[in-house]
Coordinates of C-alpha atoms in Angstrom, one line a residue:
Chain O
X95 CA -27.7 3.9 14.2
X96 CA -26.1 4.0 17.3
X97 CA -22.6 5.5 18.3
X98 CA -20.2 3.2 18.4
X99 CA -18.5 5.6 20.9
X100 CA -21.0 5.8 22.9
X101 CA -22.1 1.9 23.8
X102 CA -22.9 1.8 27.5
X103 CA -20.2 -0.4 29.7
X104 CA -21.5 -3.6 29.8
X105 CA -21.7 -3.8 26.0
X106 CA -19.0 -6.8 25.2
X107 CA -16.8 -5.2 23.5
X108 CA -16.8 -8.2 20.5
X109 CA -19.2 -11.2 19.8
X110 CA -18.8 -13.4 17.2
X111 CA -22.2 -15.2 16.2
X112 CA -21.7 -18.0 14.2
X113 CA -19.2 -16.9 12.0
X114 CA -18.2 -18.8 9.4
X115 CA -15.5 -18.2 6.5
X116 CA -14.2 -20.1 3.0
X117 CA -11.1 -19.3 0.8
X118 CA -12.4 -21.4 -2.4
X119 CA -13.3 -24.8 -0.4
X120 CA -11.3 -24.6 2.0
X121 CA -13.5 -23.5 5.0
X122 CA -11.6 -21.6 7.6
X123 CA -13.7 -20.7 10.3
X124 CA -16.9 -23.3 10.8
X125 CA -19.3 -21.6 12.9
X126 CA -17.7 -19.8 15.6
X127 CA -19.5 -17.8 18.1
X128 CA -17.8 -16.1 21.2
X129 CA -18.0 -13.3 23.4
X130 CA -14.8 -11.2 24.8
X131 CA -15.6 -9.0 27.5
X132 CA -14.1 -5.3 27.7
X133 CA -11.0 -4.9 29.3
X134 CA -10.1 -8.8 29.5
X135 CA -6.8 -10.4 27.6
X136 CA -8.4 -13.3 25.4
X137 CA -5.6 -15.7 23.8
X138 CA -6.6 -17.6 20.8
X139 CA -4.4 -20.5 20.9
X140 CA -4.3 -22.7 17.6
X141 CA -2.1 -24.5 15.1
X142 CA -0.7 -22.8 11.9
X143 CA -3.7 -22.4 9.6
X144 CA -6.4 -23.1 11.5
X145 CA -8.2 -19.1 10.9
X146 CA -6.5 -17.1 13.8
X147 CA -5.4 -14.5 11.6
X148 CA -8.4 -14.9 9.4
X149 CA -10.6 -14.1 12.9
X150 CA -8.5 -11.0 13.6
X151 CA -9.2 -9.7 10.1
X152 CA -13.4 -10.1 10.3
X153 CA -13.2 -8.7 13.9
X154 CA -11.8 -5.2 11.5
X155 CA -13.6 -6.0 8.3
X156 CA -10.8 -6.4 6.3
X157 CA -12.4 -9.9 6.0
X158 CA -16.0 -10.2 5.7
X159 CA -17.2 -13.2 6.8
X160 CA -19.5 -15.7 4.7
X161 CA -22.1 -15.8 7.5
X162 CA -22.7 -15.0 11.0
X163 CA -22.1 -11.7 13.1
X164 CA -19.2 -9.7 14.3
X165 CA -20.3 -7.3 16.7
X166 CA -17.7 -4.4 17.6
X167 CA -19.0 -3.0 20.5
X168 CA -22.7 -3.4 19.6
X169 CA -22.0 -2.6 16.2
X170 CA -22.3 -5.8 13.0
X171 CA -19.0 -4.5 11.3
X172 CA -19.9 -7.8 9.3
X173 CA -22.8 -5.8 8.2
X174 CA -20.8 -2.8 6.7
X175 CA -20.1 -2.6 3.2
X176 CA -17.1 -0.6 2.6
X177 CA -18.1 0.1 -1.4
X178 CA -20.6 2.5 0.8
X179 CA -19.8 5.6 2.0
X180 CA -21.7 5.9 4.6
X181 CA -20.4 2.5 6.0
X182 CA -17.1 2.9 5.4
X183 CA -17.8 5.8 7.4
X184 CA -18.9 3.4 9.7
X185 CA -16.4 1.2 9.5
X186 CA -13.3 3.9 10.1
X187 CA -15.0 5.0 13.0
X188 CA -14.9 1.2 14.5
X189 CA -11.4 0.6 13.0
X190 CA -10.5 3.9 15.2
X191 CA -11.0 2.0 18.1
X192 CA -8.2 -0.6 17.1
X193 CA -4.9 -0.7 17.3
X194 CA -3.5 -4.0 15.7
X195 CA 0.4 -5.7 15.8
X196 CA 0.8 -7.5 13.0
X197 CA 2.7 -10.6 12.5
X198 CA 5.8 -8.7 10.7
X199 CA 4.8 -5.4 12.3
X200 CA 3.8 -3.9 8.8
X201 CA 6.1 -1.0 9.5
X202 CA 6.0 2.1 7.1
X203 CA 9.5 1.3 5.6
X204 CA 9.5 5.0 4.0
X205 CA 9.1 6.0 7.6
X206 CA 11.6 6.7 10.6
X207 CA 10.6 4.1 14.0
X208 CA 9.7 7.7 15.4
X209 CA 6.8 8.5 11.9
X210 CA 5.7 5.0 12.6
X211 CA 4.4 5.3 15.9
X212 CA 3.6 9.1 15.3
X213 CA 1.2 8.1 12.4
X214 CA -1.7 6.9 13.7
X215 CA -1.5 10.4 16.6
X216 CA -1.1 13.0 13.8
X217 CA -4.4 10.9 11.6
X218 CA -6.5 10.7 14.7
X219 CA -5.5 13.0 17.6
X220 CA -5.3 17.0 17.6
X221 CA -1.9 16.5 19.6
X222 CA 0.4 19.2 18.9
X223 CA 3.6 18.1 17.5
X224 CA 5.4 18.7 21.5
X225 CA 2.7 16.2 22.3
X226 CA 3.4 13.6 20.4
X227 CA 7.1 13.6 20.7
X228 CA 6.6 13.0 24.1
X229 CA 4.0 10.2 23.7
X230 CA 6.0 8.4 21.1
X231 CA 9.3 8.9 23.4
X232 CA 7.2 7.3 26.3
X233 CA 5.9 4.3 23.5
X234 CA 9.4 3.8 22.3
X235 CA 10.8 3.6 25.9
X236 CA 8.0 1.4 27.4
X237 CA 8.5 -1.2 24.2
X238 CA 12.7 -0.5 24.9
X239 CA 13.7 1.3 22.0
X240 CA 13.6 4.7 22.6
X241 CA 17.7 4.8 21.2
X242 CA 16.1 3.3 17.4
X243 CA 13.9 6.5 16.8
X244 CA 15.7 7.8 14.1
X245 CA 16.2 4.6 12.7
X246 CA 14.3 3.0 9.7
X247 CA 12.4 -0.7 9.6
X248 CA 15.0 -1.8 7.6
X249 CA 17.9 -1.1 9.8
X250 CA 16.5 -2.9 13.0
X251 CA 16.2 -6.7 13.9
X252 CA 13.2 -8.6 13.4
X253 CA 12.3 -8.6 17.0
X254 CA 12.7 -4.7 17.4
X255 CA 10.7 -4.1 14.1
X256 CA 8.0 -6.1 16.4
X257 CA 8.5 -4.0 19.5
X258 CA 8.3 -0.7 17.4
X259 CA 5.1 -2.3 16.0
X260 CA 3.7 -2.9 19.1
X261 CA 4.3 0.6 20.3
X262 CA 2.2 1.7 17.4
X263 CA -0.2 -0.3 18.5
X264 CA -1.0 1.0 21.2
X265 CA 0.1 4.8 20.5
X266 CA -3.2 6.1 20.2
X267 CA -4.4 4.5 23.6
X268 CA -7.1 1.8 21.5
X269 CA -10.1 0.0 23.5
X270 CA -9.0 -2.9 21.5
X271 CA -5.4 -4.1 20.6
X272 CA -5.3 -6.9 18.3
X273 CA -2.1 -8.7 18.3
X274 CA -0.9 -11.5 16.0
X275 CA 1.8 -13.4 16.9
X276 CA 3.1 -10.7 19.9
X277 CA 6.3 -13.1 21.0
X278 CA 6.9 -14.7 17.7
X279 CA 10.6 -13.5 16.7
X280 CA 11.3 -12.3 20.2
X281 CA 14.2 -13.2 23.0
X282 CA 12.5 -14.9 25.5
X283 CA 13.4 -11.8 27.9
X284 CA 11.5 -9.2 25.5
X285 CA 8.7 -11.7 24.9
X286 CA 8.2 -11.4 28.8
X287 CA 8.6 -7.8 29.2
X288 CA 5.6 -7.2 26.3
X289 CA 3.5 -9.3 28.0
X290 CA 4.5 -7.1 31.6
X291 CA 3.4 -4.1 29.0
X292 CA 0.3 -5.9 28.2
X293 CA -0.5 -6.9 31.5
X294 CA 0.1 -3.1 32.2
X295 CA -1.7 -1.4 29.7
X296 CA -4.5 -3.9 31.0
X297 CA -4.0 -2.9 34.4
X298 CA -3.6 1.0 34.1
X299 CA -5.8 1.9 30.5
X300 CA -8.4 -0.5 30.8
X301 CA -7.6 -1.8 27.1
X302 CA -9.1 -5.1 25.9
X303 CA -6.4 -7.5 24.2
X304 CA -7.1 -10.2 21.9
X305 CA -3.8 -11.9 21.3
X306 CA -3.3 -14.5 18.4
X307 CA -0.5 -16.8 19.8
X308 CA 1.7 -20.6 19.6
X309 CA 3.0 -19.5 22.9
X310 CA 1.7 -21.1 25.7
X311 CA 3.3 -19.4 28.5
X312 CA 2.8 -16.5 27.4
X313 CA -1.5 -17.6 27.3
X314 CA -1.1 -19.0 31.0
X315 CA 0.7 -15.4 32.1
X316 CA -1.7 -13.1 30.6
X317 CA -4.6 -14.6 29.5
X318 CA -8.4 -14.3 31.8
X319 CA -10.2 -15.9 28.7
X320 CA -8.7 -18.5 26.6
X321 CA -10.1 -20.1 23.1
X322 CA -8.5 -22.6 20.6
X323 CA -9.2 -22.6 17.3
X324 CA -8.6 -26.2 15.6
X325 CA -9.9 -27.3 12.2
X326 CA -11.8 -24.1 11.7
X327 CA -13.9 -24.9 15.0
X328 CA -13.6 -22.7 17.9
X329 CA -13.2 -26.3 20.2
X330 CA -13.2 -24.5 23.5
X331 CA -13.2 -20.9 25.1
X332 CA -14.0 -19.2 28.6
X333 CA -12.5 -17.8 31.8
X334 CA -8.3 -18.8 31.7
X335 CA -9.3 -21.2 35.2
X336 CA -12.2 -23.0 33.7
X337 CA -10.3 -24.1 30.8
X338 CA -7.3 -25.2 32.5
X339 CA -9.8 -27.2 34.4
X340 CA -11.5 -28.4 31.9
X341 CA -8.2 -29.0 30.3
X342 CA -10.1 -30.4 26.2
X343 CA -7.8 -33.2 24.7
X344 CA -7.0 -30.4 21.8
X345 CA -5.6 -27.5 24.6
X346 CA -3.6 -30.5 26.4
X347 CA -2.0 -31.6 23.3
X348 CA -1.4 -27.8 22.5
X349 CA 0.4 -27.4 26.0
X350 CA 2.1 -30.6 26.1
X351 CA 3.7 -30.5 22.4
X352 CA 2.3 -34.1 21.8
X353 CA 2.3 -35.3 18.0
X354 CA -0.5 -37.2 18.9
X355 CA -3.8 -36.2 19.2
X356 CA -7.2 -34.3 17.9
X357 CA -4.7 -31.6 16.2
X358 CA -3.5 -33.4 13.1
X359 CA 0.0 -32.7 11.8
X360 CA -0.9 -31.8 7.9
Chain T
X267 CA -8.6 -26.1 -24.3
X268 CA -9.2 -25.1 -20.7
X269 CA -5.7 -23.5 -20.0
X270 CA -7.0 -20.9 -23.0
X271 CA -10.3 -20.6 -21.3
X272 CA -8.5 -20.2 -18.0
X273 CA -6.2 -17.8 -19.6
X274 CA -9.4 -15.5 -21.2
X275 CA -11.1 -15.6 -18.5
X276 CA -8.1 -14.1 -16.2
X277 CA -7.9 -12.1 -18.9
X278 CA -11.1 -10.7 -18.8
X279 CA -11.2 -10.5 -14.6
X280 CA -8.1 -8.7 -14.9
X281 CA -9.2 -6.1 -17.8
X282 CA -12.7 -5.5 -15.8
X283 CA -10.3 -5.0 -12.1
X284 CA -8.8 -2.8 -14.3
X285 CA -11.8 -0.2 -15.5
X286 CA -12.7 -0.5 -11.7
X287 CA -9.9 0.8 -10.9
X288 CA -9.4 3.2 -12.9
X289 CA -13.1 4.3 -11.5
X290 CA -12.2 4.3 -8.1
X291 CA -9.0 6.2 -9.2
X292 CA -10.7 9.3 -10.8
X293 CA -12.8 9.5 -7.8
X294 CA -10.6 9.6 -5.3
X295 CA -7.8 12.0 -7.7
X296 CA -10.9 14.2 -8.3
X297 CA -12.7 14.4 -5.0
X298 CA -10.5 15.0 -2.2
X299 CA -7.2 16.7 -2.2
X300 CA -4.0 14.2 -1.9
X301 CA -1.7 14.3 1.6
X302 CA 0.4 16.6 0.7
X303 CA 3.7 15.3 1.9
X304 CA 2.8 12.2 0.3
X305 CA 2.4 14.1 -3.0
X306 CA 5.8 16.3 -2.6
X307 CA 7.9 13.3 -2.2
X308 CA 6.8 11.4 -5.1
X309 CA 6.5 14.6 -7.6
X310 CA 10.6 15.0 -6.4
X311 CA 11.0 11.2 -6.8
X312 CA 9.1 11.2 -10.5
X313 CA 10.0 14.4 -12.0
X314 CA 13.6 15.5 -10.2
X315 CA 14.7 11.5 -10.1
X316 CA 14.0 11.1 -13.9
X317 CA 16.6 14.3 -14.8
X318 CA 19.5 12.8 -15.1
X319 CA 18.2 9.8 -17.3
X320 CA 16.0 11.9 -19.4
X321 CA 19.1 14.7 -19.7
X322 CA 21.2 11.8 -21.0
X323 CA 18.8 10.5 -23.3
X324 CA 17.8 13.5 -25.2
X325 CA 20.8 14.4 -25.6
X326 CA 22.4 11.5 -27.6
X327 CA 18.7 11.5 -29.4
X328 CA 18.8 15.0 -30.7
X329 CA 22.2 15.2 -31.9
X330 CA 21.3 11.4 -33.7
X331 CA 18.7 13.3 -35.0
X332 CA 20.7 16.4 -36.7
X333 CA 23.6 13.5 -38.0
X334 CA 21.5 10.9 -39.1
X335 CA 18.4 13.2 -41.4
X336 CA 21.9 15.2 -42.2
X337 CA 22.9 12.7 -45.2
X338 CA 19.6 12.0 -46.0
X339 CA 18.9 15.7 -47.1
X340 CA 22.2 16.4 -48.3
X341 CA 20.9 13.7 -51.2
X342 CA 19.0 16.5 -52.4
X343 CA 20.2 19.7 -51.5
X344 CA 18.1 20.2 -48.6
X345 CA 20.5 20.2 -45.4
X346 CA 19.0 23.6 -44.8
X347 CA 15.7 21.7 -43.8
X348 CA 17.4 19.8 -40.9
X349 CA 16.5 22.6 -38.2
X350 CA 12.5 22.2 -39.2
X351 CA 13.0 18.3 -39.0
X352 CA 14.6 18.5 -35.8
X353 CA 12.2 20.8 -34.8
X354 CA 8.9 19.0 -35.7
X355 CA 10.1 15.4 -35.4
X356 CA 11.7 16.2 -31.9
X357 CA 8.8 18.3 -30.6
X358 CA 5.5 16.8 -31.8
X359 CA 6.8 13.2 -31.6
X360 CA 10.2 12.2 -30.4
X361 CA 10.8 14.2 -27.3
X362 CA 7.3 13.3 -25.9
X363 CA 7.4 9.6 -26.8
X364 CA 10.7 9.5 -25.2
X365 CA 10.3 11.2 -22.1
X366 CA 6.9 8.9 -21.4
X367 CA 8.4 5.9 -22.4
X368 CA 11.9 6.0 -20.9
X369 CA 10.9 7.9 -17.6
X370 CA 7.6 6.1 -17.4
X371 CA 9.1 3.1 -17.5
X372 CA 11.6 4.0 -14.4
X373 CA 8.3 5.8 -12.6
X374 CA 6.5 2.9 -13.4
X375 CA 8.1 0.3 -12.0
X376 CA 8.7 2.1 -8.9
X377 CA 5.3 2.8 -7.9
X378 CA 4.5 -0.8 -9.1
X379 CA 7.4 -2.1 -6.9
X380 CA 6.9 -0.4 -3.9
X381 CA 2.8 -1.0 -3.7
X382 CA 3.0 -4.4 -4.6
X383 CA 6.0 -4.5 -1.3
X384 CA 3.9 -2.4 0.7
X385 CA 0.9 -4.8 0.1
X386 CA 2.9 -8.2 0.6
X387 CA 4.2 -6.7 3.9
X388 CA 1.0 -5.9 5.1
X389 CA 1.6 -1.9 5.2
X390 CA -1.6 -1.4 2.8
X391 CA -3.4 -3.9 5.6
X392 CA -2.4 -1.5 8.5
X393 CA -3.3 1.4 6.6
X394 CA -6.6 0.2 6.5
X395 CA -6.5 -1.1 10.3
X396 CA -5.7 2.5 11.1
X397 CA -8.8 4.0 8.8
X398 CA -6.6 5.4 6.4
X399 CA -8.0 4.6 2.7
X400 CA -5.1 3.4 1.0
X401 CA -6.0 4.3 -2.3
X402 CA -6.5 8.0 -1.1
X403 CA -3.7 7.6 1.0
X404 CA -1.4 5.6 -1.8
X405 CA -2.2 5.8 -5.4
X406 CA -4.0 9.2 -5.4
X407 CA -0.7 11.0 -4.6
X408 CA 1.1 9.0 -7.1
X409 CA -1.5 9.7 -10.1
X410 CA -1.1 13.4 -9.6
X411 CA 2.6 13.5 -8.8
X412 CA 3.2 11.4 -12.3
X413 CA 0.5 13.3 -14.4
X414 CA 2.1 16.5 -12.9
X415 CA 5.8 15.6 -13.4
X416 CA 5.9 14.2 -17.0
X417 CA 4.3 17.0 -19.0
X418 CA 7.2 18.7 -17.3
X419 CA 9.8 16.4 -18.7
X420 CA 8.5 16.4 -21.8
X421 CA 9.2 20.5 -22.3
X422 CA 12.4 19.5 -20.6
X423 CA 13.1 16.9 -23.4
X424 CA 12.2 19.4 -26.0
X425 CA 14.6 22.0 -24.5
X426 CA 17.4 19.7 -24.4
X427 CA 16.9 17.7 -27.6
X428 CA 16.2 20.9 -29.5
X429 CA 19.9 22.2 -28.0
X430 CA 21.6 18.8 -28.4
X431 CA 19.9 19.0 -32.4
X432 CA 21.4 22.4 -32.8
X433 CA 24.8 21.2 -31.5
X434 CA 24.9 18.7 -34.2
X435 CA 24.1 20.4 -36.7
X436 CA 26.1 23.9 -36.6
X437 CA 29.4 22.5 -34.5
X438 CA 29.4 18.8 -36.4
X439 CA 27.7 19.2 -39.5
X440 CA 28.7 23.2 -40.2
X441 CA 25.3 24.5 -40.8
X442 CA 24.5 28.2 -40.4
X443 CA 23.3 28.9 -37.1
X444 CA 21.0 31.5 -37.9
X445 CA 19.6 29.2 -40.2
X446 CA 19.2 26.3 -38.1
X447 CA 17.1 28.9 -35.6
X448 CA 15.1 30.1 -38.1
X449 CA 13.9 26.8 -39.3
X450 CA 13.2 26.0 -36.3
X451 CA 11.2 28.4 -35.2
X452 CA 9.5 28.9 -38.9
X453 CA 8.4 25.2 -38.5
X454 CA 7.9 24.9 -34.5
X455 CA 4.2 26.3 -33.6
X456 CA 3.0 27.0 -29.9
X457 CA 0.8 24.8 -30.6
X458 CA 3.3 21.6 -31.0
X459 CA 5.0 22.5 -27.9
X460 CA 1.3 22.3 -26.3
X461 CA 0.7 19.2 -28.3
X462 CA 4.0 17.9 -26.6
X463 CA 2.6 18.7 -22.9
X464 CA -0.7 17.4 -23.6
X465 CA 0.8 14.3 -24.8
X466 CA 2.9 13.9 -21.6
X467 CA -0.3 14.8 -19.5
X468 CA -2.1 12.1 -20.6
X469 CA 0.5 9.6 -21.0
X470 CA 1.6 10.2 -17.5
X471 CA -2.0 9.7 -16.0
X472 CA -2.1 6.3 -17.8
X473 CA 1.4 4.9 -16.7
X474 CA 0.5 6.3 -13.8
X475 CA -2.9 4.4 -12.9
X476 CA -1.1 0.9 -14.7
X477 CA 1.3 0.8 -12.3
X478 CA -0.4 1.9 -9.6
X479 CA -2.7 -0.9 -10.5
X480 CA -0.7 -3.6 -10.7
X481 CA 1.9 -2.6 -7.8
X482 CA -1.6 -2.5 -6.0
X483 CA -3.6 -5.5 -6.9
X484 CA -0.5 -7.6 -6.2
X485 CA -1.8 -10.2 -3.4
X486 CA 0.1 -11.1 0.0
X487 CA 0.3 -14.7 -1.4
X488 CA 2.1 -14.0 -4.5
X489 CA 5.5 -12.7 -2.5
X490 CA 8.5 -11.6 -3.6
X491 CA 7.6 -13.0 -7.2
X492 CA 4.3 -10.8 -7.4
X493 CA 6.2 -7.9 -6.7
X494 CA 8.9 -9.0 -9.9
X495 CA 5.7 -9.6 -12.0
X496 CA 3.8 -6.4 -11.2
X497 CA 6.8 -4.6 -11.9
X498 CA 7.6 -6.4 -15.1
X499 CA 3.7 -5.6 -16.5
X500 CA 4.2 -2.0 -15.1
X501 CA 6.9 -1.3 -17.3
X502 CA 5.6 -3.5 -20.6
X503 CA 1.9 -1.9 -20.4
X504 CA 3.4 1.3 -19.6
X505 CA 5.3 1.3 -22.7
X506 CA 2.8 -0.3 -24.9
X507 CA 0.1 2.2 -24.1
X508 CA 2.5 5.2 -23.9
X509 CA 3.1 4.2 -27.8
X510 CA -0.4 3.5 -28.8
X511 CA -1.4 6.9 -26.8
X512 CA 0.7 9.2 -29.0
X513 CA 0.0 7.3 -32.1
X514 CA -3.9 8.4 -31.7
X515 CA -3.2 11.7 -30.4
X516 CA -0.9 12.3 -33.4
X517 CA -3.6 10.8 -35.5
X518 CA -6.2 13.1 -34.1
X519 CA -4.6 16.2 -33.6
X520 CA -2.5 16.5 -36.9
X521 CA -4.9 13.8 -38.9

């Protein structure tokens, strides 16, 4: 089996083949199949409940889906059973490769904002301790909280708890960030100055972002691919431009806050 | 008709998520060593944090005990018995029962508590995200913090309820000192202070690995009311097996 550390370049660095997904009968994800190149910004855009989040969590295997392929770089992580050691072996090695904001942030509350981000660099990296107060210094101040280290989760605002959770995101320098819901519970201001870190990151790490948002500006500022998910059907993806262009009645009504249209109000 | 059939059959899911558990428990406890600094802070939180409770407890116990078998024995001329009863009753039975009871109950709902809040606010989901196994990571710490710490309290206990007995009955009740002693160590084998620890051993594994499951098993859906339940079934189950536990052991050790 093949490295996953190891794919050559031009590897994509995720393709979905005809992924599908149930919770009892409610099917969440009805044969979706996309590929994300590596180091592009792909914004799924989609109403509430329409398998976003659900996509994020088969992309890691935290979710396996009912049918179809996830392919991590190469790799079918749909494929991996992680009752198996020597998949979940596996698996870890893909997950390594991720760093993920969740919708809360899923902060350590036992931890200080400074053990959060420092986590996932003393699991995974052989940084010495100098190291990693430096890097998580530099994460905290790029995200604008570098006065909250000593702080814990519960003594900061919703929108910091997010900003902290985006620095640990990215704290071990991932080839893929997963973000769900980046700007949700954010000032306006701080919404644009993560996606100025995104675009950065992009820019100066070469890391591949797949961002699960409502917010359409924030799609049209960072996004070079763009997807919407509606009734559990991926209804249109590809290069930012094309889409636009192409403008599908389900993406207009997204962008124009109609009530009326192919995205019923449930 | 069907809610009972519902109801058996969740019954049945739930006691089979249970053996797996406990599986998947003793194989990562027994396999790899825990994270250390996970371990230290819960053995401080379980066996330090349950001191003052357990201090309080055994005290009021083992001066009931000396007061209320006093009368009884004075019926027949025995009062000079009271040390052995104190002794035996406090260290085979009482003082272990307690100390598994009382401080699994408070350890048990905190481990249920905080897992089932860790797994409603995602934490257990970024654990895994960052290929961490939370059940290494989690509930192995816990199971050997809690199986470590009560066998601990439990010789606390005896130490404390022993004293508090021997309070009772020399300052309160005027018995000879020197007698009480002697009865009590006459009547109080090694062996029932070992019975004692063995009985908190186990009892503390089980509490431990109930809570831990039901704090864990708590899904993101349920919300702040799974966390209330898990915690609630922590502390009954707990309780209920911590009482069955030391009835068996009692019946198989002194038949």
């Amino acid at each position: 089996m093949a490295d996953p550390t190891s794919t050559p370049d031009d590897t994509p660095a995720v393709v979905l083949d005809n992924v599908s997904k149930s919770f009892g009968d409610h099917t969440v994800l009805d044969g979706v199949s996309l590929t994300i190149q590596r180091g592009s910004i792909a914004v799924m855009l989609g109403p509430s409940g329409t398998g976003k989040s659900v996509l994020l969590r088969c992309l890691v295997g935290l979710l396996q889906p009912d049918r179809g392929r996830v392919l991590v770089f190469g790799e079918d992580v749909a494929a991996l059973d992680e009752k198996r050691a020597a998949d979940r072996k596996r698996l870890f090695a893909i997950r390594r490769r991720f760093g993920m904001l969740f919708q809360d942030g899923a902060l350590f509350d036992d931890m200080t904002v400074f053990d959060n981000v420092a986590f996932p660099m003393r699991l995974h990296t052989q940084l010495s301790e100098q190291a990693i107060h430096e890097k998580v210094s530099d994460r905290l101040a790029r995200v604008g909280v570098a006065h909250a280290e000593q702080k814990f989760p519960s003594e900061l605002s919703g929108g910091m708890r997010k900003r902290v959770a985006f620095a640990r995101a990215i704290a071990i320098d991932p080839d893929i960030v997963l973000c769900d819901e980046p700007s949700s519970g954010l000032d306006p201001v701080m919404s644009a100055t993560l996606d100025e870190l995104i675009l950065e990151l992009h820019r100066t790490l070469g890391m591949t972002f797949i961002i699960i948002s409502h917010d359409t500006a924030e799609a049209r500022k960072v996004a070079d691919t763009i997807g919407m998910l509606a009734n559990g059907k991926l209804v249109t993806f590809g290069p930012a431009e094309q889409v636009f262009a192409e403008n599908h009645p389900a993406l207009e009504q997204f962008f124009t806050r109609a009530t009326v249209g192919p995205i019923k109000v449930v | 008709m069907q809610s009972i059939t519902q109801l058996v059959t969740h019954q049945v899911r739930q006691g089979a998520d249970f053996v797996r558990f406990i599986g998947l428990a003793l194989r990562i406890q027994f396999t790899r060593l825990p994270p250390r600094d996970v371990l230290v802070t819960q053995l401080v939180d379980a066996g330090w944090g349950s001191l003052a409770l357990l201090t309080v407890l055994t005290l009021f116990a083992g001066l009931n005990l000396s007061v209320q078998s006093y009368g009884s024995f004075e019926r027949f001329g025995g009062q000079d018995l009271l040390g052995m009863f104190a002794g035996v009753g406090g260290v085979r039975e009482l003082y272990p029962v307690m100390a598994a009871v009382v401080c699994g109950a408070r350890i048990g709902a905190n481990l249920a508590a905080s897992l089932a809040n860790m797994r409603i606010s995602e934490q257990i989901e970024a654990l895994e995200v960052m290929a961490v196994d939370p059940v290494h990571y989690l509930v192995a710490p816990r199971l050997w913090a809690v199986t470590l710490a009560l066998p601990l309290l439990c010789g606390y206990a005896d130490v404390i309820g022993l004293a508090a007995s021997y309070a009772g009955a020399v300052w309160q009740l005027g018995l000879d000192p020197g007698s009480f002693i002697s009865q009590v160590q006459d009547a109080v084998r090694l062996a029932d202070i070992g019975t004692g620890l063995l009985k908190g051993l186990i009892m503390g594994w089980l509490v431990a690995v109930i809570s831990c499951f039901h704090g864990y098993t708590v899904a993101k859906r349920d919300g702040a009311e799974g966390v209330g339940i898990a915690t609630n079934l922590a502390i009954v189950h707990g309780a209920v097996m911590c009482i069955v536990v030391n009835l068996i052991l009692s019946w198989l050790i002194y038949g």
